[in-house]
Amino acid sequence: KAGVTQTPRYLIKTRGQQVTLSCSPISGHRSVSWYQQTPGQGLQFLFEYFSETQRNKGNFPGRFSGRQFSNSRSEMNVSTLELGDSALYLCASSLRGDTQYFGPGTRLLVL
Amino acid sequence: TQLLEQSPQFLSIQEGENLTVYCNSSSVFSSLQWYRQEPGEGPVLLVTVVTGGEVKKLKRLTFQFGDARKDSSLHITAAQPGDTGLYLCAGVASGTYKYIFGTGTRLKVLA
């Protein structure tokens, strides 16, 4: 069974731009969660989608948004990028929202 | 409020030594997962513990779930440089629907 895939793996943007990251979950998994990981803050939960509905949300500003499609693939968008948004963005899929299987991540650098 | 506290936060040991990492909470968890993450990659699931008092072994790694399902430990015997990484415990606390991660333990094993 194929694992979680994320694209792109690396991304460089400038302040003020927006970015869209993509995640394809493990086949059959309906829950997709997104996390931001930085050296100083560790693993921070962004949001979780289950069957196209946002089920949980972390404490991030509205510039961070996401969506899930009918095939369970998910995208997250960050608008008006700030330097502090530089991080590793991780996507994880799960059958029900418990045990998470992570993708390799997208490393975003904002200049 | 961080529901899952891990200790120690950092650990640097020599190859061949034994170590234990703790994951503690005041909340009850239906199950707990342990992950290991290497730099620039997504966390990889090591094990899930479900039953209070359960002990699981994965080669040189021994995982234990507390009787009250509020804590867990990871013991590594004869650590090797390949064990280096960030160890995370995680789970869904009873009465909540959010999957949360522990504060993390960064392990470095020196050859």
Short mmCIF file of C-alpha atoms in Angstrom, two decimals, chain A residues 28-64:
data_model
loop_
_atom_site.label_atom_id
_atom_site.label_comp_id
_atom_site.label_asym_id
_atom_site.label_seq_id
_atom_site.Cartn_x
_atom_site.Cartn_y
_atom_site.Cartn_z
CA GLY A 28 -8.85 4.21 2.42
CA HIS A 29 -7.86 6.80 5.01
CA ARG A 30 -10.46 9.51 5.39
CA SER A 31 -8.74 11.68 7.98
CA VAL A 32 -5.96 14.06 6.98
CA SER A 33 -4.17 16.27 9.49
CA TRP A 34 -1.66 19.03 8.93
CA TYR A 35 1.15 20.06 11.23
CA GLN A 36 3.76 22.78 11.27
CA GLN A 37 7.13 21.90 12.72
CA THR A 38 9.81 24.41 13.61
CA PRO A 39 12.92 23.93 15.75
CA GLY A 40 11.64 26.28 18.40
CA GLN A 41 7.99 25.27 18.61
CA GLY A 42 8.05 21.57 17.87
CA LEU A 43 5.07 19.89 16.21
CA GLN A 44 2.10 22.25 16.06
CA PHE A 45 -1.34 21.03 14.95
CA LEU A 46 -2.93 23.08 12.16
CA PHE A 47 -6.17 21.29 11.30
CA GLU A 48 -7.78 17.95 10.59
CA TYR A 49 -10.17 17.07 7.82
CA PHE A 50 -12.43 14.04 7.82
CA SER A 51 -14.67 13.24 4.87
CA GLU A 52 -14.21 16.74 3.41
CA THR A 53 -15.15 18.49 6.67
CA GLN A 54 -12.79 20.30 8.99
CA ARG A 55 -13.13 18.40 12.24
CA ASN A 56 -10.45 20.02 14.40
CA LYS A 57 -8.50 23.22 14.21
CA GLY A 58 -5.36 24.41 15.95
CA ASN A 59 -4.46 27.93 17.03
CA PHE A 60 -3.21 29.40 13.79
CA PRO A 61 -4.28 32.64 12.11
CA GLY A 62 -6.81 32.68 9.31
CA ARG A 63 -3.99 32.96 6.76
CA PHE A 64 -3.72 29.19 7.13
#
